[in-house]
PDB file of C-alpha atoms and ligand atoms in Angstrom:
ATOM      1  CA  MET A   7      94.268  45.839 -91.861  1.00 69.00           C
ATOM      2  CA  THR A   8      92.850  47.605 -88.782  1.00 81.00           C
ATOM      3  CA  LYS A   9      92.185  44.157 -87.317  1.00 83.00           C
ATOM      4  CA  TYR A  10      95.889  43.237 -87.649  1.00 86.00           C
ATOM      5  CA  LEU A  11      96.919  46.510 -86.141  1.00 87.00           C
ATOM      6  CA  VAL A  12      94.659  45.910 -83.087  1.00 89.00           C
ATOM      7  CA  ILE A  13      95.981  42.351 -82.666  1.00 90.00           C
ATOM      8  CA  GLY A  14      99.559  43.659 -82.996  1.00 89.00           C
ATOM      9  CA  ALA A  15      98.923  46.367 -80.390  1.00 90.00           C
ATOM     10  CA  VAL A  16      97.328  43.827 -77.988  1.00 90.00           C
ATOM     11  CA  LEU A  17     100.254  41.424 -78.438  1.00 91.00           C
ATOM     12  CA  LEU A  18     102.759  44.263 -77.878  1.00 91.00           C
ATOM     13  CA  LEU A  19     100.916  45.319 -74.754  1.00 91.00           C
ATOM     14  CA  ALA A  20     100.803  41.723 -73.447  1.00 91.00           C
ATOM     15  CA  LEU A  21     104.525  41.332 -74.142  1.00 92.00           C
ATOM     16  CA  THR A  22     105.249  44.609 -72.347  1.00 92.00           C
ATOM     17  CA  VAL A  23     103.178  43.491 -69.358  1.00 92.00           C
ATOM     18  CA  VAL A  24     104.968  40.115 -69.220  1.00 92.00           C
ATOM     19  CA  ILE A  25     108.425  41.750 -69.498  1.00 93.00           C
ATOM     20  CA  TYR A  26     107.548  44.365 -66.857  1.00 91.00           C
ATOM     21  CA  ASP A  27     106.160  41.680 -64.517  1.00 88.00           C
ATOM     22  CA  ARG A  28     109.291  39.576 -64.959  1.00 92.00           C
ATOM     23  CA  TRP A  29     111.516  42.586 -64.326  1.00 91.00           C
ATOM     24  CA  ARG A  30     109.544  43.499 -61.206  1.00 86.00           C
ATOM     25  CA  THR A  31     109.703  39.918 -59.869  1.00 86.00           C
ATOM     26  CA  ALA A  32     113.443  39.758 -60.545  1.00 88.00           C
ATOM     27  CA  ARG A  33     113.931  43.095 -58.748  1.00 86.00           C
ATOM     28  CA  THR A  34     111.895  41.877 -55.745  1.00 83.00           C
ATOM     29  CA  MET A  35     113.802  38.610 -55.639  1.00 86.00           C
ATOM     30  CA  LYS A  36     117.113  40.499 -55.801  1.00 87.00           C
ATOM     31  CA  ARG A  37     116.073  42.764 -52.909  1.00 84.00           C
ATOM     32  CA  LEU A  38     114.854  39.806 -50.828  1.00 84.00           C
ATOM     33  CA  ASP A  39     118.149  38.060 -51.588  1.00 87.00           C
ATOM     34  CA  ASP A  40     120.138  41.191 -50.593  1.00 85.00           C
ATOM     35  CA  MET A  41     118.199  41.476 -47.308  1.00 83.00           C
ATOM     36  CA  LEU A  42     118.706  37.805 -46.457  1.00 84.00           C
ATOM     37  CA  THR A  43     122.395  37.885 -47.411  1.00 86.00           C
ATOM     38  CA  ALA A  44     122.878  40.950 -45.181  1.00 83.00           C
ATOM     39  CA  ALA A  45     120.979  39.234 -42.350  1.00 81.00           C
ATOM     40  CA  ILE A  46     123.130  36.063 -42.708  1.00 80.00           C
ATOM     41  CA  ASN A  47     126.356  38.174 -42.742  1.00 77.00           C
ATOM     42  CA  GLY A  48     125.142  40.090 -39.691  1.00 76.00           C
ATOM     43  CA  SER A  49     125.345  43.367 -41.667  1.00 77.00           C
ATOM     44  CA  PHE A  50     121.585  43.960 -42.060  1.00 78.00           C
ATOM     45  CA  SER A  51     120.555  47.495 -41.287  1.00 76.00           C
ATOM     46  CA  GLU A  52     117.072  48.899 -41.755  1.00 73.00           C
ATOM     47  CA  LYS A  53     118.668  52.058 -43.153  1.00 74.00           C
ATOM     48  CA  ASN A  54     120.043  50.226 -46.209  1.00 73.00           C
ATOM     49  CA  PHE A  55     116.535  49.552 -47.509  1.00 71.00           C
ATOM     50  CA  ASP A  56     113.920  52.222 -48.244  1.00 71.00           C
ATOM     51  CA  GLU A  57     110.711  50.812 -46.725  1.00 68.00           C
ATOM     52  CA  SER A  58     108.451  53.108 -48.823  1.00 69.00           C
ATOM     53  CA  ARG A  59     109.719  51.442 -52.004  1.00 68.00           C
ATOM     54  CA  LEU A  60     109.334  47.839 -50.894  1.00 72.00           C
ATOM     55  CA  SER A  61     106.532  45.481 -51.931  1.00 72.00           C
ATOM     56  CA  ALA A  62     104.201  43.991 -49.252  1.00 76.00           C
ATOM     57  CA  LEU A  63     106.287  40.781 -49.017  1.00 77.00           C
ATOM     58  CA  GLU A  64     109.599  42.672 -48.877  1.00 80.00           C
ATOM     59  CA  SER A  65     108.115  45.010 -46.299  1.00 80.00           C
ATOM     60  CA  ARG A  66     107.168  42.115 -44.021  1.00 82.00           C
ATOM     61  CA  LEU A  67     110.618  40.563 -44.329  1.00 83.00           C
ATOM     62  CA  TRP A  68     112.169  44.000 -43.697  1.00 84.00           C
ATOM     63  CA  ARG A  69     110.145  44.387 -40.503  1.00 84.00           C
ATOM     64  CA  TYR A  70     111.039  40.894 -39.315  1.00 87.00           C
ATOM     65  CA  LEU A  71     114.764  41.368 -39.981  1.00 86.00           C
ATOM     66  CA  THR A  72     114.767  44.844 -38.407  1.00 86.00           C
ATOM     67  CA  ALA A  73     113.242  43.362 -35.224  1.00 86.00           C
ATOM     68  CA  SER A  74     115.720  40.477 -35.093  1.00 86.00           C
ATOM     69  CA  ALA A  75     118.689  42.800 -35.787  1.00 85.00           C
ATOM     70  CA  LEU A  76     117.476  44.995 -32.908  1.00 86.00           C
ATOM     71  CA  SER A  77     117.114  42.081 -30.458  1.00 88.00           C
ATOM     72  CA  GLU A  78     120.542  40.731 -31.560  1.00 85.00           C
ATOM     73  CA  ARG A  79     122.070  44.183 -30.884  1.00 86.00           C
ATOM     74  CA  ASN A  80     120.382  44.239 -27.440  1.00 89.00           C
ATOM     75  CA  VAL A  81     121.762  40.759 -26.581  1.00 87.00           C
ATOM     76  CA  ARG A  82     125.256  41.862 -27.720  1.00 86.00           C
ATOM     77  CA  GLU A  83     125.081  45.035 -25.650  1.00 89.00           C
ATOM     78  CA  GLN A  84     123.902  43.074 -22.592  1.00 86.00           C
ATOM     79  CA  LYS A  85     126.744  40.588 -23.042  1.00 82.00           C
ATOM     80  CA  ASP A  86     129.235  43.438 -23.298  1.00 85.00           C
ATOM     81  CA  GLN A  87     127.810  45.027 -20.163  1.00 87.00           C
ATOM     82  CA  ILE A  88     128.098  41.751 -18.241  1.00 84.00           C
ATOM     83  CA  SER A  89     131.622  41.269 -19.470  1.00 82.00           C
ATOM     84  CA  ALA A  90     132.568  44.851 -18.446  1.00 87.00           C
ATOM     85  CA  LEU A  91     130.926  44.305 -15.042  1.00 87.00           C
ATOM     86  CA  ILE A  92     132.900  41.091 -14.458  1.00 84.00           C
ATOM     87  CA  SER A  93     136.115  42.891 -15.471  1.00 86.00           C
ATOM     88  CA  ASP A  94     135.309  45.673 -12.988  1.00 90.00           C
ATOM     89  CA  ILE A  95     134.602  43.164 -10.215  1.00 88.00           C
ATOM     90  CA  SER A  96     137.873  41.405 -10.963  1.00 87.00           C
ATOM     91  CA  HIS A  97     139.815  44.645 -10.978  1.00 89.00           C
ATOM     92  CA  GLN A  98     138.208  46.051  -7.809  1.00 93.00           C
ATOM     93  CA  THR A  99     138.536  42.866  -5.777  1.00 91.00           C
ATOM     94  CA  LYS A 100     142.209  42.270  -6.575  1.00 91.00           C
ATOM     95  CA  THR A 101     143.609  44.454  -3.787  1.00 94.00           C
ATOM     96  CA  PRO A 102     141.208  43.328  -1.006  1.00 94.00           C
ATOM     97  CA  VAL A 103     141.769  39.641  -1.838  1.00 94.00           C
ATOM     98  CA  ALA A 104     145.555  40.127  -1.923  1.00 94.00           C
ATOM     99  CA  ASN A 105     145.311  41.942   1.444  1.00 95.00           C
ATOM    100  CA  LEU A 106     143.229  39.097   2.887  1.00 94.00           C
ATOM    101  CA  GLN A 107     145.948  36.651   1.925  1.00 94.00           C
ATOM    102  CA  LEU A 108     148.665  38.910   3.348  1.00 95.00           C
ATOM    103  CA  TYR A 109     146.867  39.386   6.694  1.00 95.00           C
ATOM    104  CA  ALA A 110     146.120  35.636   6.931  1.00 94.00           C
ATOM    105  CA  GLN A 111     149.852  35.030   6.384  1.00 94.00           C
ATOM    106  CA  LEU A 112     150.810  37.628   9.055  1.00 95.00           C
ATOM    107  CA  LEU A 113     148.238  36.067  11.428  1.00 94.00           C
ATOM    108  CA  SER A 114     149.627  32.563  10.940  1.00 93.00           C
ATOM    109  CA  GLU A 115     153.099  33.859  11.926  1.00 93.00           C
ATOM    110  CA  GLN A 116     151.767  35.015  15.352  1.00 93.00           C
ATOM    111  CA  PRO A 117     151.768  32.738  18.415  1.00 94.00           C
ATOM    112  CA  LEU A 118     148.351  31.103  18.000  1.00 92.00           C
ATOM    113  CA  THR A 119     146.422  28.249  19.553  1.00 94.00           C
ATOM    114  CA  PRO A 120     146.043  25.231  17.236  1.00 94.00           C
ATOM    115  CA  GLN A 121     142.469  26.357  16.626  1.00 94.00           C
ATOM    116  CA  GLY A 122     143.679  29.878  15.719  1.00 93.00           C
ATOM    117  CA  LYS A 123     146.235  28.394  13.302  1.00 93.00           C
ATOM    118  CA  ASP A 124     143.469  26.390  11.597  1.00 94.00           C
ATOM    119  CA  CYS A 125     141.374  29.538  11.244  1.00 94.00           C
ATOM    120  CA  ALA A 126     144.259  31.486   9.683  1.00 94.00           C
ATOM    121  CA  ALA A 127     144.865  28.634   7.228  1.00 94.00           C
ATOM    122  CA  ALA A 128     141.142  28.516   6.410  1.00 94.00           C
ATOM    123  CA  ILE A 129     141.055  32.283   5.704  1.00 94.00           C
ATOM    124  CA  SER A 130     144.048  31.922   3.404  1.00 94.00           C
ATOM    125  CA  ALA A 131     142.495  28.945   1.561  1.00 91.00           C
ATOM    126  CA  GLN A 132     139.151  30.732   1.115  1.00 92.00           C
ATOM    127  CA  ALA A 133     140.885  33.880  -0.180  1.00 93.00           C
ATOM    128  CA  GLU A 134     142.753  31.772  -2.716  1.00 91.00           C
ATOM    129  CA  LYS A 135     139.502  30.085  -3.738  1.00 89.00           C
ATOM    130  CA  LEU A 136     137.876  33.483  -4.218  1.00 91.00           C
ATOM    131  CA  GLN A 137     140.767  34.589  -6.392  1.00 91.00           C
ATOM    132  CA  ASN A 138     140.545  31.428  -8.553  1.00 88.00           C
ATOM    133  CA  LEU A 139     136.803  31.859  -8.857  1.00 88.00           C
ATOM    134  CA  ILE A 140     137.131  35.470 -10.033  1.00 90.00           C
ATOM    135  CA  GLU A 141     139.885  34.516 -12.511  1.00 88.00           C
ATOM    136  CA  ALA A 142     137.728  31.643 -13.870  1.00 87.00           C
ATOM    137  CA  LEU A 143     134.733  33.986 -14.207  1.00 85.00           C
ATOM    138  CA  VAL A 144     136.752  36.543 -16.139  1.00 87.00           C
ATOM    139  CA  LYS A 145     138.180  33.867 -18.414  1.00 86.00           C
ATOM    140  CA  THR A 146     134.796  32.243 -19.212  1.00 86.00           C
ATOM    141  CA  SER A 147     133.087  35.571 -19.761  1.00 84.00           C
ATOM    142  CA  ARG A 148     135.860  36.732 -22.148  1.00 83.00           C
ATOM    143  CA  LEU A 149     135.686  33.426 -24.056  1.00 84.00           C
ATOM    144  CA  GLU A 150     131.901  33.626 -24.305  1.00 81.00           C
ATOM    145  CA  THR A 151     131.852  37.188 -25.539  1.00 79.00           C
ATOM    146  CA  GLY A 152     134.660  36.593 -28.029  1.00 77.00           C
ATOM    147  CA  ILE A 153     137.092  39.024 -26.353  1.00 76.00           C
ATOM    148  CA  LEU A 154     139.462  36.096 -26.029  1.00 78.00           C
ATOM    149  CA  ALA A 155     139.634  34.498 -29.460  1.00 83.00           C
ATOM    150  CA  LEU A 156     141.054  31.093 -30.327  1.00 92.00           C
ATOM    151  CA  HIS A 157     143.422  30.757 -33.280  1.00 93.00           C
ATOM    152  CA  PRO A 158     143.319  27.155 -34.502  1.00 95.00           C
ATOM    153  CA  GLN A 159     146.284  26.096 -36.662  1.00 96.00           C
ATOM    154  CA  PRO A 160     147.088  22.668 -38.157  1.00 97.00           C
ATOM    155  CA  GLY A 161     149.787  20.850 -36.195  1.00 96.00           C
ATOM    156  CA  GLU A 162     150.920  17.907 -34.081  1.00 96.00           C
ATOM    157  CA  ILE A 163     149.019  17.525 -30.789  1.00 96.00           C
ATOM    158  CA  SER A 164     151.798  15.921 -28.732  1.00 95.00           C
ATOM    159  CA  PRO A 165     153.594  19.209 -27.707  1.00 94.00           C
ATOM    160  CA  ALA A 166     150.393  20.507 -26.043  1.00 94.00           C
ATOM    161  CA  VAL A 167     149.886  17.192 -24.267  1.00 96.00           C
ATOM    162  CA  GLU A 168     153.512  16.923 -23.129  1.00 95.00           C
ATOM    163  CA  ARG A 169     153.530  20.460 -21.712  1.00 95.00           C
ATOM    164  CA  ALA A 170     150.314  19.792 -19.768  1.00 96.00           C
ATOM    165  CA  VAL A 171     151.652  16.467 -18.455  1.00 97.00           C
ATOM    166  CA  THR A 172     154.882  18.166 -17.288  1.00 96.00           C
ATOM    167  CA  GLN A 173     152.796  20.615 -15.215  1.00 96.00           C
ATOM    168  CA  TYR A 174     151.002  17.806 -13.384  1.00 96.00           C
ATOM    169  CA  ALA A 175     153.878  15.286 -13.017  1.00 96.00           C
ATOM    170  CA  ALA A 176     155.001  16.668  -9.608  1.00 96.00           C
ATOM    171  CA  ARG A 177     151.461  16.800  -8.165  1.00 95.00           C
ATOM    172  CA  ALA A 178     150.746  13.236  -9.328  1.00 97.00           C
ATOM    173  CA  GLY A 179     154.080  12.056  -7.845  1.00 96.00           C
ATOM    174  CA  GLU A 180     153.338  13.701  -4.467  1.00 96.00           C
ATOM    175  CA  LYS A 181     149.998  11.936  -4.339  1.00 96.00           C
ATOM    176  CA  GLY A 182     151.456   8.550  -5.335  1.00 97.00           C
ATOM    177  CA  ILE A 183     149.675   8.506  -8.691  1.00 97.00           C
ATOM    178  CA  THR A 184     151.357   7.095 -11.819  1.00 97.00           C
ATOM    179  CA  LEU A 185     150.930   9.587 -14.648  1.00 97.00           C
ATOM    180  CA  THR A 186     151.839   8.153 -18.046  1.00 96.00           C
ATOM    181  CA  VAL A 187     151.613   9.166 -21.682  1.00 96.00           C
ATOM    182  CA  GLY A 188     150.652   6.334 -24.036  1.00 95.00           C
ATOM    183  CA  GLN A 189     150.335   6.620 -27.791  1.00 92.00           C
ATOM    184  CA  LYS A 190     150.801  10.269 -28.764  1.00 90.00           C
ATOM    185  CA  GLU A 191     150.763  10.536 -32.558  1.00 91.00           C
ATOM    186  CA  GLY A 192     147.979  12.741 -33.811  1.00 94.00           C
ATOM    187  CA  SER A 193     147.408  16.018 -35.624  1.00 95.00           C
ATOM    188  CA  ALA A 194     144.519  18.464 -35.645  1.00 97.00           C
ATOM    189  CA  VAL A 195     143.522  22.070 -36.328  1.00 97.00           C
ATOM    190  CA  PHE A 196     143.691  23.563 -32.862  1.00 97.00           C
ATOM    191  CA  ASP A 197     144.831  26.470 -30.723  1.00 96.00           C
ATOM    192  CA  LEU A 198     147.965  25.317 -28.891  1.00 95.00           C
ATOM    193  CA  LYS A 199     147.647  27.513 -25.783  1.00 93.00           C
ATOM    194  CA  TRP A 200     143.942  26.940 -25.148  1.00 94.00           C
ATOM    195  CA  THR A 201     144.104  23.243 -25.942  1.00 96.00           C
ATOM    196  CA  GLU A 202     146.910  22.927 -23.428  1.00 96.00           C
ATOM    197  CA  GLU A 203     144.652  24.659 -20.897  1.00 94.00           C
ATOM    198  CA  ALA A 204     141.815  22.213 -21.687  1.00 96.00           C
ATOM    199  CA  VAL A 205     144.130  19.218 -21.208  1.00 97.00           C
ATOM    200  CA  CYS A 206     145.405  20.777 -17.951  1.00 97.00           C
ATOM    201  CA  ASN A 207     141.793  20.974 -16.717  1.00 96.00           C
ATOM    202  CA  LEU A 208     141.237  17.269 -17.508  1.00 98.00           C
ATOM    203  CA  LEU A 209     144.550  16.303 -15.867  1.00 98.00           C
ATOM    204  CA  ASP A 210     143.855  18.493 -12.864  1.00 96.00           C
ATOM    205  CA  ASN A 211     140.595  16.625 -12.269  1.00 96.00           C
ATOM    206  CA  ALA A 212     142.074  13.192 -12.954  1.00 97.00           C
ATOM    207  CA  VAL A 213     144.930  13.776 -10.428  1.00 97.00           C
ATOM    208  CA  LYS A 214     142.607  15.519  -7.942  1.00 95.00           C
ATOM    209  CA  TYR A 215     139.874  12.873  -7.848  1.00 95.00           C
ATOM    210  CA  THR A 216     142.014   9.737  -8.233  1.00 96.00           C
ATOM    211  CA  PRO A 217     143.089   8.279  -4.855  1.00 95.00           C
ATOM    212  CA  PRO A 218     146.757   7.576  -4.052  1.00 96.00           C
ATOM    213  CA  GLY A 219     148.098   4.471  -5.770  1.00 96.00           C
ATOM    214  CA  GLY A 220     145.948   5.044  -8.854  1.00 97.00           C
ATOM    215  CA  THR A 221     146.959   5.734 -12.468  1.00 97.00           C
ATOM    216  CA  VAL A 222     146.238   8.487 -14.965  1.00 98.00           C
ATOM    217  CA  THR A 223     147.015   7.883 -18.640  1.00 98.00           C
ATOM    218  CA  VAL A 224     146.981  10.354 -21.531  1.00 98.00           C
ATOM    219  CA  GLU A 225     146.741   9.208 -25.138  1.00 97.00           C
ATOM    220  CA  VAL A 226     146.429  10.914 -28.529  1.00 97.00           C
ATOM    221  CA  LYS A 227     144.794   9.147 -31.439  1.00 95.00           C
ATOM    222  CA  ASN A 228     143.799  10.050 -35.008  1.00 94.00           C
ATOM    223  CA  TYR A 229     140.350   9.174 -36.359  1.00 93.00           C
ATOM    224  CA  GLU A 230     138.865   9.982 -39.727  1.00 91.00           C
ATOM    225  CA  LEU A 231     137.318  13.386 -38.930  1.00 94.00           C
ATOM    226  CA  PHE A 232     138.707  14.067 -35.493  1.00 96.00           C
ATOM    227  CA  SER A 233     141.762  13.409 -33.338  1.00 97.00           C
ATOM    228  CA  THR A 234     141.290  12.696 -29.638  1.00 97.00           C
ATOM    229  CA  ILE A 235     143.189  13.478 -26.515  1.00 98.00           C
ATOM    230  CA  ARG A 236     142.027  10.903 -23.991  1.00 98.00           C
ATOM    231  CA  VAL A 237     142.606  11.155 -20.254  1.00 98.00           C
ATOM    232  CA  THR A 238     141.871   7.915 -18.385  1.00 98.00           C
ATOM    233  CA  ASP A 239     141.923   7.632 -14.605  1.00 98.00           C
ATOM    234  CA  THR A 240     141.268   5.006 -11.974  1.00 97.00           C
ATOM    235  CA  GLY A 241     139.338   7.456  -9.770  1.00 95.00           C
ATOM    236  CA  PRO A 242     135.892   7.155  -8.200  1.00 94.00           C
ATOM    237  CA  GLY A 243     134.002   7.348 -11.488  1.00 95.00           C
ATOM    238  CA  ILE A 244     130.916   9.438 -12.252  1.00 94.00           C
ATOM    239  CA  SER A 245     127.328   8.160 -12.228  1.00 93.00           C
ATOM    240  CA  GLU A 246     125.331   8.471 -15.461  1.00 92.00           C
ATOM    241  CA  GLU A 247     123.042  11.025 -13.821  1.00 91.00           C
ATOM    242  CA  GLU A 248     126.014  13.225 -12.832  1.00 93.00           C
ATOM    243  CA  GLN A 249     127.643  12.913 -16.260  1.00 94.00           C
ATOM    244  CA  ALA A 250     124.867  15.025 -17.753  1.00 90.00           C
ATOM    245  CA  LYS A 251     125.527  17.840 -15.235  1.00 94.00           C
ATOM    246  CA  ILE A 252     129.286  18.061 -14.717  1.00 95.00           C
ATOM    247  CA  PHE A 253     129.889  20.270 -17.780  1.00 95.00           C
ATOM    248  CA  GLY A 254     127.599  22.955 -16.374  1.00 93.00           C
ATOM    249  CA  ARG A 255     129.011  26.203 -15.024  1.00 89.00           C
ATOM    250  CA  PHE A 256     129.876  25.979 -11.301  1.00 87.00           C
ATOM    251  CA  TYR A 257     128.481  22.454 -11.037  1.00 90.00           C
ATOM    252  CA  ARG A 258     130.282  20.184  -8.592  1.00 88.00           C
ATOM    253  CA  ALA A 259     129.146  16.643  -7.941  1.00 84.00           C
ATOM    254  CA  PRO A 260     127.996  16.008  -4.320  1.00 80.00           C
ATOM    255  CA  GLY A 261     131.072  13.815  -3.639  1.00 75.00           C
ATOM    256  CA  ALA A 262     133.524  16.506  -4.800  1.00 72.00           C
ATOM    257  CA  TRP A 263     133.212  18.925  -1.893  1.00 73.00           C
ATOM    258  CA  GLN A 264     136.327  17.721  -0.100  1.00 77.00           C
ATOM    259  CA  ALA A 265     138.482  18.358  -3.150  1.00 80.00           C
ATOM    260  CA  GLU A 266     139.576  21.902  -4.098  1.00 82.00           C
ATOM    261  CA  GLY A 267     137.800  23.482  -7.046  1.00 83.00           C
ATOM    262  CA  VAL A 268     135.083  25.870  -8.107  1.00 84.00           C
ATOM    263  CA  GLY A 269     133.249  23.755 -10.694  1.00 89.00           C
ATOM    264  CA  ILE A 270     134.360  25.659 -13.769  1.00 90.00           C
ATOM    265  CA  GLY A 271     137.121  23.410 -15.265  1.00 93.00           C
ATOM    266  CA  LEU A 272     134.887  21.174 -17.401  1.00 95.00           C
ATOM    267  CA  TYR A 273     132.669  24.075 -18.487  1.00 93.00           C
ATOM    268  CA  LEU A 274     135.773  25.892 -19.729  1.00 92.00           C
ATOM    269  CA  THR A 275     137.110  22.724 -21.388  1.00 95.00           C
ATOM    270  CA  ARG A 276     133.867  22.298 -23.310  1.00 95.00           C
ATOM    271  CA  GLN A 277     133.915  25.961 -24.362  1.00 92.00           C
ATOM    272  CA  ILE A 278     137.522  25.586 -25.586  1.00 94.00           C
ATOM    273  CA  ALA A 279     136.655  22.402 -27.546  1.00 96.00           C
ATOM    274  CA  GLU A 280     133.543  23.913 -29.166  1.00 94.00           C
ATOM    275  CA  LYS A 281     135.222  27.210 -30.076  1.00 93.00           C
ATOM    276  CA  GLN A 282     137.599  25.245 -32.295  1.00 94.00           C
ATOM    277  CA  GLY A 283     135.036  22.921 -33.853  1.00 95.00           C
ATOM    278  CA  GLY A 284     135.531  20.015 -31.434  1.00 97.00           C
ATOM    279  CA  TYR A 285     133.742  18.527 -28.448  1.00 97.00           C
ATOM    280  CA  VAL A 286     134.320  16.741 -25.108  1.00 97.00           C
ATOM    281  CA  LYS A 287     132.911  13.363 -24.076  1.00 96.00           C
ATOM    282  CA  VAL A 288     132.953  11.426 -20.809  1.00 97.00           C
ATOM    283  CA  GLU A 289     132.691   7.672 -20.339  1.00 97.00           C
ATOM    284  CA  SER A 290     132.505   6.573 -16.737  1.00 96.00           C
ATOM    285  CA  ALA A 291     130.806   4.404 -14.188  1.00 91.00           C
ATOM    286  CA  LEU A 292     130.801   4.728 -10.418  1.00 92.00           C
ATOM    287  CA  GLY A 293     133.737   2.877  -8.896  1.00 90.00           C
ATOM    288  CA  LYS A 294     135.312   2.215 -12.299  1.00 91.00           C
ATOM    289  CA  GLY A 295     137.270   5.358 -13.147  1.00 95.00           C
ATOM    290  CA  SER A 296     136.644   7.861 -15.912  1.00 97.00           C
ATOM    291  CA  VAL A 297     137.718   8.555 -19.497  1.00 98.00           C
ATOM    292  CA  PHE A 298     137.466  12.144 -20.739  1.00 98.00           C
ATOM    293  CA  SER A 299     138.032  12.590 -24.481  1.00 98.00           C
ATOM    294  CA  LEU A 300     138.714  15.902 -26.156  1.00 98.00           C
ATOM    295  CA  PHE A 301     137.890  15.697 -29.880  1.00 97.00           C
ATOM    296  CA  LEU A 302     139.654  18.146 -32.216  1.00 97.00           C
ATOM    297  CA  PRO A 303     138.959  18.474 -35.973  1.00 97.00           C
ATOM    298  CA  ARG A 304     141.531  16.849 -38.348  1.00 95.00           C
ATOM    299  CA  PRO A 305     143.397  19.086 -40.800  1.00 89.00           C
TER     300      PRO A 305
HETATM  301  P1  ADP B  16     135.850  21.134 -10.074  1.00 93.34           P
HETATM  302  O1  ADP B  16     136.841  20.039 -10.313  1.00 93.34           O
HETATM  303  O2  ADP B  16     136.459  22.432  -9.744  1.00 93.34           O
HETATM  304  O3  ADP B  16     134.772  20.745  -9.126  1.00 93.34           O
HETATM  305  P2  ADP B  16     135.055  20.708 -12.841  1.00 93.34           P
HETATM  306  O4  ADP B  16     134.175  21.538 -13.721  1.00 93.34           O
HETATM  307  O5  ADP B  16     136.449  20.467 -13.348  1.00 93.34           O
HETATM  308  O6  ADP B  16     135.087  21.414 -11.445  1.00 93.34           O
HETATM  309  O7  ADP B  16     134.352  19.313 -12.617  1.00 93.34           O
HETATM  310  C1  ADP B  16     132.973  19.257 -12.265  1.00 93.34           C
HETATM  311  C2  ADP B  16     132.677  18.004 -11.445  1.00 93.34           C
HETATM  312  O8  ADP B  16     132.860  16.829 -12.231  1.00 93.34           O
HETATM  313  C3  ADP B  16     133.599  17.845 -10.246  1.00 93.34           C
HETATM  314  O9  ADP B  16     133.108  18.529  -9.150  1.00 93.34           O
HETATM  315  C4  ADP B  16     133.578  16.322 -10.051  1.00 93.34           C
HETATM  316  O10 ADP B  16     132.482  15.975  -9.274  1.00 93.34           O
HETATM  317  C5  ADP B  16     133.366  15.768 -11.447  1.00 93.34           C
HETATM  318  N1  ADP B  16     134.616  15.263 -12.056  1.00 93.34           N
HETATM  319  C6  ADP B  16     135.352  15.884 -12.981  1.00 93.34           C
HETATM  320  N2  ADP B  16     136.395  15.143 -13.344  1.00 93.34           N
HETATM  321  C7  ADP B  16     136.334  14.002 -12.631  1.00 93.34           C
HETATM  322  C8  ADP B  16     137.127  12.799 -12.581  1.00 93.34           C
HETATM  323  N3  ADP B  16     138.198  12.649 -13.346  1.00 93.34           N
HETATM  324  N4  ADP B  16     136.701  11.843 -11.732  1.00 93.34           N
HETATM  325  C9  ADP B  16     135.599  11.965 -10.955  1.00 93.34           C
HETATM  326  N5  ADP B  16     134.820  13.087 -10.971  1.00 93.34           N
HETATM  327  C10 ADP B  16     135.175  14.068 -11.800  1.00 93.34           C
END
């Protein structure tokens, strides 16, 4: 009888140990899961977990996540500071740049030697370039930090393309470039305003770099996962080596110095594409023109 009682007690104890162990493992797994879920959502805070009550494994994960949350916060704060600094620079330079343009204008209205006139025109052009540069900087920094958000919606692409083409028709005409729209049926999930800006950047380059007598064609096409807006030109083309660099911030190819620009258009275009789940691609060869394609996700 006593023997059975002892066996029973041992079995009960073993069962209790197994149940307790399972409960403890489940609790640890749940806490690890909670920590990881919070880290993935970006809501992890060391304060939500009491370190003194964590197991060794949980404690190590807690330390790791606390350190990454801290460094993420630092990066975010630094980005915000840079963005605020750029906004300040933009705000504080507005009046001096506007004054520069005004004085250059007043100067050009004075009786000047031809050399003096050239200098006044150069001051005006440089002031305008500075203004464009500052505006581009503010725009990219606001896009990067998420202050300017994109709002992609499903819709037809052609209105964005047509509006962009209308803006560049006169400039193309003045330069003797034929600007045409080919096939234009296509739909995507995209932000109308920003996509129009991206297409404008591609058209601006196509018209700017294509010599008089050339052609620029815009087409829209649906594919299985993406729709494309393709801008084809008969310009100077871009070497393979340059193609890898032209999407960089402030990068201008060595041959582009005569043309106006600050080297931000393609960088911005890529940002706009990526912020809405798309991408930009270039196909080109020196002397053979270029094709820039903006891919946007299908609805
Ligand atoms: P920007 O035109 O102000 O220089 P972008 O970022 O728009 O700046 O373009 C970067 C560089 O890519 C340009 O300096 C130019 O060398 C090259 N590029 C862009 N588009 C074309 C094009 N359609 N044809 C030839 N070169 C181009």
